């Protein structure tokens, strides 16, 4: 018998699983020109169903990769949330209608609803021209991580050996390949194979609620909030209704255990209930309103939810898990896809910097410290929110029920927008000098604000000057450069930052800087001359901005006060993922040396 040929290959990053987490990771790494491969067991890409909501912060993140425009074009914007509770005459009544997103600094102050398959397509279409495609019908069958400490500590080594098997090859064709990877990212969902291989446990429990979901064309209805998000508490159970793209809606219905679980195994049995019965349950809860299906269901499912977080998000900073592989929670807070996309957004730049030799491996530890803390907060919120959402409503007969006011106030705490994420101090977040820019908080994302480009008074959103291109951005708030005292301070800062021992030179390669300098001055468009600035602060005319109103006088001009930056200015280092990393005063810009020294590496050719 001939010995079957087994191909060996090397790759910097092997991603297992092409859901939102895997595709985001692959797309981000492809953008960073990292050698990446992504495999998935599914023979075909997803076409419908599953997650469907993107939070305001996720849209900001997608914008930083140039993907938000298409998302917004295809999606439905959900601006209002309506709250229904039992009425005194039976049935339900509207008790509140409010903004669906209450975070005041949200650039996109609405939720974006689009089915998961469409979102996945956007990632796929973005990375295909970059030469990365999902290798389908492929599963890993074994994974070994080197135990050699030297190999594990060497970022150029390939310490993870994964055997991949093709499921679509006929007999006689090679079906196996051995991949030697620097890093493996397990994005393989709630039942993650990768997680099991490295003995990471999921801590938490199964929630006791079971949900049915149906997608359909907007039905024949007199329910006034059919095109909003409606959160319905009724005496027959809870319903969540979300408007969707292309005249569709999704209805989530709380189901009784006895109706959908197998009495022997205790597991959800999809044979026991179909979409018609799910809709009937919703209809009972929505009385006196009607909700009559006009055409076939587009998608449906039934599921119970575990509220769990993985004990670790990484092993030796070589094997990582992201997305549902490391946290599962109910869909009611709409965080499934969001948390998955943002895990990968957090991890990708760190891996890219390590692979390029720009950052020390220790930077990778901040993936777990930042994202596991977020996941624990998410589960805590999900438990509270689910208890309120699934609890019986407060009525005369049920004094212990959920009060509409309490439910509404909890909704307004706005955990779900993603805007409030605050990563704690670490090598990647230095919280010194906060008083110099109170609105730019180390560990939080840069809030949006529009500045005028000095050369042509063209208004630019600051977030758009911070693309996810794997460079650190230095926001230099010069203050008023026409003030001689301030001019002297800025020039002295420029001298300091250009010294050979300064981070700007220490970590620059001969070909590339790792930093993009964006200058934001105080000044009026009528009089400002960008060429008066030191050359370092105007590497290109397009890099200088002023805090002034737009030419029509409609907006702008309050950026310094919005970000809490005083007339003395400041330098703010923004991480490649758009989160503030560190702040320094102009006359002590060396504070940034310590920040970058904590994780950056001097280039080999320096
Ligand atoms: C049936 C279902 C219904 C859902 N409904 C909702 C909903 O209504 N609302 C909501 O907000 N969220 C919903 N979710 C959750 C939401 O889809 C997830 O939170 C989100 O997709 C997580 O993204 P992910 O990339 O981490 O995992 P997934 O989307 O699960 O992607 C994992 C990928 O890994 C692949 N994979 C798995 N194992 C292997 C393996 N061994 N080898 C290779 N590939 C592998 C899978 O084929 C899949 O493509 C639902 C999920 C499921 C499964």
XYZ file of C-alpha atoms and ligand atoms in Angstrom:
659
model
C 0.000 0.000 0.000
C 1.384 3.441 -0.857
C 1.928 5.672 2.187
C -0.460 8.634 1.862
C 1.310 11.908 1.275
C 0.828 14.366 4.140
C 1.504 17.994 3.365
C 3.269 20.150 5.965
C 2.863 23.919 6.004
C 3.704 26.911 8.157
C 1.505 29.871 8.942
C 1.735 32.794 11.328
C -1.870 32.551 12.496
C -4.315 29.687 12.023
C -7.942 30.601 12.739
C -10.401 27.796 13.355
C -14.008 28.795 12.739
C -15.423 31.349 10.301
C -18.292 32.923 12.231
C -18.227 36.619 13.165
C -15.277 36.142 15.553
C -13.109 34.205 13.071
C -13.923 36.372 10.080
C -13.247 39.571 12.009
C -9.907 38.169 13.158
C -8.946 36.991 9.658
C -9.989 40.260 8.079
C -8.071 42.353 10.618
C -4.921 40.241 10.277
C -5.195 40.263 6.490
C -5.343 44.061 6.642
C -2.180 43.993 8.729
C -0.532 41.781 6.071
C -0.085 38.956 8.561
C 0.197 35.489 7.040
C -3.160 34.053 8.152
C -5.355 31.050 7.325
C -8.949 30.428 8.296
C -10.762 27.085 8.151
C -14.344 26.055 8.872
C -16.119 22.729 9.040
C -19.165 24.059 7.181
C -19.192 23.208 3.488
C -21.075 26.373 2.614
C -21.220 29.841 4.009
C -24.115 30.865 6.217
C -27.063 32.300 4.296
C -29.474 33.423 6.996
C -30.338 33.462 10.686
C -28.475 33.420 13.995
C -27.270 36.742 15.470
C -28.687 39.924 14.014
C -27.802 42.997 16.081
C -24.764 45.293 15.977
C -24.199 47.772 18.777
C -23.130 51.414 18.214
C -19.571 50.586 19.291
C -19.346 47.646 16.897
C -20.368 49.926 14.027
C -17.611 52.352 15.058
C -15.158 49.443 15.028
C -16.326 48.299 11.592
C -15.968 51.879 10.387
C -12.315 51.817 11.451
C -11.833 48.963 8.939
C -13.852 50.737 6.241
C -16.757 48.283 6.564
C -19.494 50.365 8.194
C -20.733 51.977 4.984
C -21.904 48.664 3.537
C -23.338 47.509 6.854
C -25.365 50.708 7.129
C -26.517 50.418 3.524
C -27.832 46.891 3.992
C -29.077 47.088 7.568
C -32.098 48.403 9.373
C -31.499 51.155 11.938
C -33.359 50.636 15.191
C -33.767 54.031 16.842
C -36.591 53.525 19.313
C -37.329 51.000 22.035
C -40.894 50.526 23.227
C -41.937 48.928 26.507
C -45.214 47.091 26.889
C -46.714 45.801 30.131
C -49.996 44.186 31.217
C -52.924 46.575 31.020
C -55.741 46.765 33.569
C -58.208 45.489 30.988
C -56.210 42.366 30.056
C -53.689 42.217 27.245
C -50.805 44.686 27.049
C -50.330 48.436 26.732
C -47.489 50.783 25.832
C -45.820 52.158 28.979
C -42.716 53.847 27.554
C -41.098 54.625 24.256
C -37.539 55.888 24.313
C -34.289 56.085 22.421
C -32.912 52.583 21.812
C -29.374 53.818 22.521
C -28.899 56.113 25.471
C -25.081 56.522 25.371
C -24.660 60.271 24.780
C -21.359 59.947 22.911
C -22.469 57.241 20.454
C -21.428 58.211 16.945
C -24.172 55.950 15.575
C -26.976 56.479 18.121
C -28.997 53.436 17.063
C -28.758 49.657 16.917
C -28.071 48.088 13.563
C -30.079 45.009 12.628
C -28.824 42.756 9.868
C -28.699 38.984 9.721
C -25.418 37.331 10.610
C -24.900 35.834 7.158
C -24.929 39.299 5.555
C -22.419 40.560 8.098
C -20.193 37.548 7.480
C -20.368 38.237 3.734
C -19.066 41.758 4.334
C -15.988 40.345 6.065
C -15.521 37.694 3.379
C -15.756 40.242 0.559
C -13.300 42.515 2.337
C -10.582 39.909 2.870
C -10.845 38.089 -0.458
C -8.948 40.812 -2.392
C -6.298 40.604 0.337
C -5.764 36.961 -0.588
C -7.500 35.338 2.382
C -10.378 32.938 1.806
C -12.172 30.556 4.129
C -11.049 26.977 3.576
C -14.316 25.108 4.026
C -15.134 21.476 4.847
C -12.053 21.402 7.040
C -11.721 20.372 10.669
C -8.775 20.080 13.005
C -8.300 16.561 14.354
C -5.404 17.127 16.722
C -3.485 20.031 18.193
C -0.221 19.970 20.118
C 1.412 22.897 21.825
C 5.145 22.704 22.407
C 6.243 22.344 26.030
C 9.653 23.848 25.313
C 9.808 27.180 27.170
C 12.411 28.603 24.811
C 10.287 27.790 21.796
C 7.191 29.248 23.440
C 9.023 32.456 24.308
C 10.430 32.922 20.808
C 7.859 34.842 18.737
C 9.405 33.620 15.493
C 8.896 29.926 16.360
C 5.981 27.723 15.267
C 5.081 25.918 18.507
C 1.544 24.816 17.637
C 1.093 21.740 15.455
C -2.410 21.210 14.114
C -3.574 18.332 11.943
C -6.274 19.506 9.548
C -8.586 17.128 7.769
C -10.464 17.889 4.570
C -13.988 16.473 4.587
C -14.616 17.082 0.890
C -11.818 15.008 -0.665
C -12.602 11.683 -2.233
C -10.739 8.518 -1.298
C -7.210 8.477 -2.634
C -6.863 12.257 -2.487
C -4.760 13.675 0.343
C -7.091 14.507 3.203
C -4.678 15.547 5.893
C -2.324 18.437 6.318
C -0.054 19.249 9.233
C 0.054 22.958 9.940
C 2.801 24.476 12.086
C 1.492 27.774 13.435
C 2.927 30.591 15.504
C -0.528 31.274 16.906
C -3.892 29.499 16.801
C -7.135 31.365 17.385
C -10.143 29.199 18.222
C -13.244 30.983 16.928
C -15.212 27.766 16.750
C -18.306 28.716 18.694
C -19.960 27.663 21.911
C -18.901 23.986 21.643
C -15.332 24.953 20.774
C -13.044 22.068 19.858
C -9.993 24.268 20.390
C -11.073 25.136 23.924
C -11.435 21.453 24.803
C -8.004 20.570 23.394
C -6.298 22.988 25.765
C -8.487 22.012 28.749
C -10.041 25.416 29.246
C -13.258 25.054 31.221
C -16.433 27.102 30.924
C -17.541 28.437 34.298
C -21.183 29.275 34.955
C -24.469 27.588 34.420
C -27.285 26.936 32.011
C -29.909 29.671 32.285
C -33.402 28.402 32.887
C -35.052 30.207 30.013
C -35.702 28.779 26.582
C -36.356 30.986 23.591
C -38.003 30.489 20.256
C -37.025 32.805 17.392
C -38.764 33.447 14.083
C -37.732 35.714 11.209
C -40.440 36.835 8.790
C -41.579 39.610 6.492
C -43.321 42.400 8.440
C -46.664 40.749 9.217
C -50.191 42.012 8.895
C -50.448 43.868 12.201
C -51.846 46.794 14.140
C -49.026 46.631 16.708
C -47.700 50.217 16.658
C -44.091 49.243 17.430
C -43.634 46.580 14.801
C -40.852 48.675 13.197
C -39.130 49.516 16.488
C -37.623 47.310 19.142
C -40.449 46.211 21.411
C -39.876 44.664 24.828
C -43.110 43.060 25.914
C -43.934 41.801 29.408
C -47.244 39.997 29.382
C -49.059 37.595 31.669
C -48.388 34.904 29.031
C -44.604 35.410 28.928
C -42.104 37.825 27.419
C -41.582 38.755 23.790
C -38.811 40.749 22.126
C -39.599 42.078 18.687
C -36.874 43.679 16.537
C -37.301 45.378 13.183
C -34.948 44.127 10.519
C -33.583 44.846 7.074
C -35.657 44.444 3.908
C -39.111 44.669 5.507
C -38.317 41.812 7.872
C -38.832 41.460 11.583
C -37.529 39.021 14.189
C -39.626 37.838 17.125
C -38.037 36.229 20.211
C -40.520 34.361 22.412
C -39.991 32.995 25.903
C -41.110 29.357 25.966
C -42.184 27.017 28.740
C -39.690 24.223 29.487
C -42.366 21.560 29.385
C -43.377 22.523 25.860
C -39.934 22.188 24.304
C -37.674 19.935 26.360
C -37.285 16.193 26.219
C -38.383 14.943 29.677
C -35.639 12.272 29.694
C -32.590 14.259 28.517
C -33.799 17.707 29.616
C -32.526 19.041 26.281
C -34.366 21.262 23.822
C -36.221 19.080 21.324
C -36.923 20.993 18.117
C -39.420 18.297 17.105
C -41.756 19.411 19.874
C -42.400 22.875 18.534
C -42.140 24.624 15.193
C -42.245 28.233 14.033
C -46.040 28.271 13.844
C -46.365 27.473 17.553
C -43.666 30.014 18.403
C -45.653 32.671 16.582
C -48.873 31.551 18.281
C -47.205 32.020 21.668
C -46.141 35.525 20.619
C -49.660 36.298 19.431
C -51.090 35.400 22.880
C -48.647 37.783 24.540
C -49.421 40.626 22.141
C -53.214 40.703 22.645
C -55.048 43.055 21.897
C -52.804 43.510 18.870
C -52.778 41.148 15.924
C -49.652 39.761 14.264
C -50.531 37.648 11.243
C -47.845 36.096 9.077
C -48.038 37.132 5.401
C -45.539 34.673 3.926
C -43.273 31.725 4.787
C -40.980 31.979 7.781
C -37.498 33.054 6.705
C -35.685 31.314 9.576
C -36.454 29.950 13.004
C -34.801 28.220 15.926
C -35.299 27.245 19.563
C -32.529 27.327 22.100
C -31.631 27.467 25.754
C -28.707 29.579 26.792
C -25.694 28.940 28.983
C -24.362 31.948 30.873
C -20.730 30.982 31.012
C -17.252 32.435 30.703
C -14.082 30.470 29.934
C -11.590 30.110 32.785
C -8.833 31.334 30.437
C -8.903 33.052 27.071
C -5.440 31.854 26.118
C -2.806 29.210 26.812
C 0.793 30.428 26.852
C -0.247 33.360 24.628
C -0.071 30.905 21.719
C -3.564 29.430 21.585
C -6.410 31.893 22.017
C -10.171 31.580 22.019
C -12.546 34.373 21.016
C -16.308 34.844 20.657
C -18.802 32.189 21.734
C -15.852 29.870 22.337
C -15.115 31.860 25.489
C -18.474 33.304 26.555
C -22.118 32.421 26.006
C -25.114 34.414 27.094
C -28.709 35.093 26.159
C -29.586 36.938 22.948
C -31.781 39.439 24.796
C -28.925 41.829 25.437
C -28.024 41.484 21.734
C -24.341 40.869 22.448
C -23.523 37.573 20.664
C -21.975 38.955 17.512
C -20.841 42.167 19.159
C -18.772 40.530 21.860
C -17.297 38.125 19.287
C -16.308 40.854 16.839
C -14.835 42.992 19.598
C -12.819 40.116 21.092
C -11.127 39.640 17.747
C -10.674 43.377 17.247
C -8.885 43.488 20.612
C -6.657 40.496 19.850
C -5.760 41.071 16.192
C -3.580 44.188 16.559
C -1.675 42.614 19.433
C -0.889 39.484 17.418
C -0.010 41.612 14.375
C 2.475 43.706 16.365
C 4.100 40.599 17.863
C 4.327 38.844 14.478
C 5.942 41.955 12.976
C 8.466 41.982 15.805
C 7.215 45.355 17.041
C 5.841 44.239 20.397
C 6.827 41.881 23.148
C 4.810 38.687 23.682
C 3.683 40.099 27.043
C 1.331 42.462 25.189
C -0.745 39.404 24.296
C -1.649 38.825 27.959
C -3.752 41.968 27.865
C -6.191 40.199 25.524
C -7.328 37.963 28.369
C -7.178 40.639 31.063
C -9.212 43.079 28.963
C -11.729 40.806 27.306
C -12.341 38.309 30.130
C -13.222 41.166 32.464
C -15.638 42.441 29.819
C -17.156 38.947 29.438
C -17.681 38.623 33.205
C -19.389 42.030 33.259
C -21.504 40.956 30.295
C -22.663 37.769 32.033
C -23.474 39.724 35.203
C -25.535 42.172 33.124
C -27.134 39.343 31.155
C -28.231 37.568 34.348
C -29.791 40.723 35.729
C -31.394 41.643 32.414
C -32.708 38.126 31.768
C -34.201 37.909 35.261
C -36.018 41.167 34.672
C -37.035 40.333 31.129
C -38.227 36.806 31.812
C -39.737 37.560 35.221
C -43.473 37.803 35.667
C -44.696 41.391 35.397
C -45.832 43.329 38.454
C -49.616 43.095 38.763
C -52.189 43.281 41.557
C -52.026 39.495 41.829
C -48.228 39.373 41.618
C -46.707 41.891 44.012
C -43.190 40.474 43.603
C -43.260 40.925 39.831
C -40.956 43.090 37.734
C -41.936 46.746 37.858
C -41.988 48.515 34.473
C -40.009 51.351 36.008
C -37.202 49.102 37.259
C -37.021 47.315 33.901
C -36.945 50.620 32.020
C -34.234 52.118 34.281
C -32.046 49.041 33.858
C -32.418 49.347 30.085
C -31.195 52.920 30.342
C -27.958 51.925 32.097
C -26.880 51.258 28.540
C -24.400 48.438 28.993
C -25.299 47.081 25.603
C -24.121 49.944 23.377
C -20.515 48.867 23.970
C -19.545 52.526 24.331
C -18.757 52.261 28.022
C -16.071 49.553 27.751
C -13.199 50.577 29.986
C -10.022 48.484 29.939
C -8.119 48.656 33.206
C -4.469 49.779 33.606
C -1.954 47.321 32.159
C 1.070 47.484 29.879
C -1.323 48.669 27.170
C -3.208 51.210 29.292
C -1.442 53.831 31.409
C -3.782 56.000 33.440
C -1.319 58.779 34.384
C -2.020 62.417 33.475
C -5.748 61.927 33.091
C -6.322 65.507 34.287
C -4.801 66.810 31.027
C -7.584 65.355 28.880
C -10.536 64.395 31.068
C -12.649 63.366 28.069
C -10.018 60.998 26.689
C -9.902 58.252 29.275
C -7.069 55.704 29.121
C -8.690 52.316 28.427
C -11.796 53.835 26.791
C -12.408 54.424 23.116
C -11.831 57.908 21.656
C -15.274 59.554 21.527
C -16.253 61.112 18.203
C -15.828 64.813 17.478
C -15.415 66.820 14.279
C -12.373 69.027 13.652
C -11.631 71.179 10.601
C -8.711 70.220 8.422
C -6.458 73.284 8.609
C -5.499 73.280 4.927
C -9.034 73.405 3.521
C -11.527 73.681 6.424
C -12.928 70.279 5.502
C -14.652 68.798 8.564
C -13.285 65.433 9.666
C -14.516 63.046 12.298
C -11.599 62.322 14.631
C -12.489 58.614 14.753
C -11.939 58.485 10.987
C -8.379 59.645 11.554
C -7.824 56.578 13.713
C -8.225 53.664 11.278
C -7.392 50.148 12.461
C -4.155 50.139 10.468
C -1.929 48.804 13.271
C -0.200 52.134 13.890
C -0.331 54.020 17.170
C -1.764 57.496 16.681
C -0.273 60.441 18.537
C -2.841 63.179 18.939
C -0.839 66.340 19.553
C -3.063 69.023 21.050
C -0.791 72.038 20.591
C -3.055 74.640 22.157
C -2.897 78.094 20.573
C 0.329 78.137 18.548
C 0.052 81.899 17.950
C 0.647 82.463 21.686
C 4.464 82.825 21.990
C 4.588 80.989 25.322
C 2.611 78.047 23.977
C 4.664 78.063 20.771
C 7.830 77.722 22.884
C 6.323 74.769 24.789
C 5.330 73.011 21.574
C 8.768 73.555 20.011
C 10.462 72.246 23.138
C 8.203 69.147 23.052
C 9.131 68.579 19.415
C 12.830 68.780 20.306
C 12.348 66.253 23.135
C 10.294 63.794 21.141
C 12.879 63.787 18.335
C 15.805 62.873 20.600
C 17.396 59.532 19.703
C 16.323 57.999 23.015
C 12.674 59.060 22.598
C 10.133 56.342 21.760
C 9.522 57.979 18.398
C 13.052 57.144 17.298
C 13.715 54.071 19.431
C 10.883 52.112 17.833
C 11.124 53.430 14.287
C 12.549 51.142 11.643
C 14.483 52.571 8.732
C 11.484 52.148 6.488
C 8.512 52.566 8.732
C 7.390 54.486 11.716
C 4.961 52.805 14.041
C 3.280 56.106 14.777
C 0.987 58.450 12.930
C 1.065 62.029 14.234
C -2.163 64.021 14.045
C -1.977 67.637 15.136
C -4.980 69.428 16.580
C -4.436 73.137 17.164
C -6.565 75.889 18.523
C -7.119 78.521 15.847
C -9.497 80.129 13.372
C -9.799 78.932 9.794
C -9.669 82.567 8.627
C -6.179 83.140 10.023
C -4.491 79.796 10.763
C -1.291 78.997 8.869
C -0.379 75.332 9.128
C 3.151 75.952 7.826
C 4.075 77.786 11.022
C 4.026 74.436 12.847
C 7.261 72.449 13.279
C 7.730 69.982 10.396
C 7.230 66.952 12.655
C 3.677 68.082 13.373
C 2.779 68.403 9.678
C 4.284 65.329 8.001
C 1.615 65.963 5.351
C -0.772 68.886 4.975
C -3.670 66.533 5.641
C -2.452 65.769 9.170
C -3.191 69.173 10.729
C -6.595 70.084 12.187
C -8.028 73.045 14.013
C -10.692 73.191 16.665
C -12.982 75.603 14.866
C -16.539 75.639 13.574
C -17.202 74.354 10.059
C -17.480 77.003 7.293
C -21.270 77.209 7.739
C -20.887 77.673 11.490
C -23.142 74.682 12.206
C -20.866 72.509 14.341
C -17.345 72.122 15.735
C -15.172 74.536 17.671
C -15.597 72.929 21.100
C -13.256 69.970 20.741
C -10.742 71.048 23.361
C -13.441 71.512 25.966
C -15.240 68.294 24.863
C -12.050 66.319 25.403
C -11.175 68.314 28.531
C -7.877 69.545 27.077
C -6.722 72.882 28.500
C -4.837 75.698 26.717
C -1.531 74.036 27.696
C -2.308 71.125 25.364
C -1.358 67.435 25.693
C -0.115 64.455 23.700
C -2.476 61.468 23.637
C -1.329 58.036 22.452
C -4.187 56.076 20.901
C -3.837 52.313 20.455
C -4.361 50.743 17.045
C -7.838 49.597 18.185
C -8.983 53.180 18.871
C -8.672 53.014 22.685
C -6.677 55.633 24.585
C -3.353 54.148 25.702
C -1.587 56.990 27.533
C -1.464 60.782 27.969
C 1.517 63.087 28.483
C 1.939 66.819 29.061
C 3.835 68.697 26.346
C 6.694 69.424 28.734
C 6.974 65.811 29.934
C 6.443 63.890 26.738
C 8.980 61.391 28.122
C 6.051 59.889 30.073
C 5.197 58.177 26.795
C 8.676 56.604 26.701
C 7.756 54.565 29.773
C 4.414 53.558 28.262
C 5.848 52.286 24.985
C 8.873 50.718 26.690
C 6.503 48.465 28.635
C 5.628 46.424 25.536
C 7.385 47.711 22.397
C 10.526 46.160 20.976
C 13.458 47.941 19.366
C 13.624 46.908 15.706
C 16.306 44.412 14.774
C 17.781 46.768 12.148
C 17.977 49.808 14.482
C -28.534 28.305 16.041
C -28.069 29.616 16.615
C -28.986 30.628 16.773
C -28.584 31.849 17.284
N -29.501 32.819 17.397
C -29.131 34.009 17.850
C -30.045 35.027 17.938
O -31.202 34.827 17.630
N -29.618 36.242 18.382
C -28.320 36.461 18.759
O -27.957 37.569 19.149
N -27.425 35.499 18.693
C -27.797 34.290 18.255
N -26.907 33.305 18.195
C -25.588 33.565 18.717
C -24.683 34.256 17.729
O -24.885 33.697 16.475
C -23.280 34.058 18.241
O -23.126 34.729 19.478
C -22.198 34.540 17.303
O -22.379 33.963 16.046
C -20.852 34.127 17.857
O -19.882 34.207 16.875
P -18.660 33.206 16.854
O -17.911 33.538 15.633
O -17.981 33.262 18.159
O -19.273 31.752 16.768
P -20.177 31.074 15.641
O -21.004 32.061 14.945
O -20.853 29.939 16.311
O -19.133 30.532 14.584
C -18.349 29.396 14.827
C -17.853 28.857 13.498
O -16.929 27.818 13.774
C -17.209 26.719 12.946
N -16.756 25.528 13.668
C -17.239 25.011 14.811
N -16.526 23.938 15.178
C -15.567 23.762 14.249
C -14.531 22.826 14.075
N -14.316 21.822 14.955
N -13.738 22.922 12.998
C -13.926 23.919 12.090
N -14.909 24.835 12.202
C -15.705 24.776 13.275
C -18.700 26.765 12.733
O -19.050 26.080 11.530
C -18.963 28.262 12.655
O -18.869 28.737 11.337
C -27.251 32.071 17.680
C -26.337 31.051 17.504
C -26.719 29.837 16.976
C -25.690 28.750 16.775
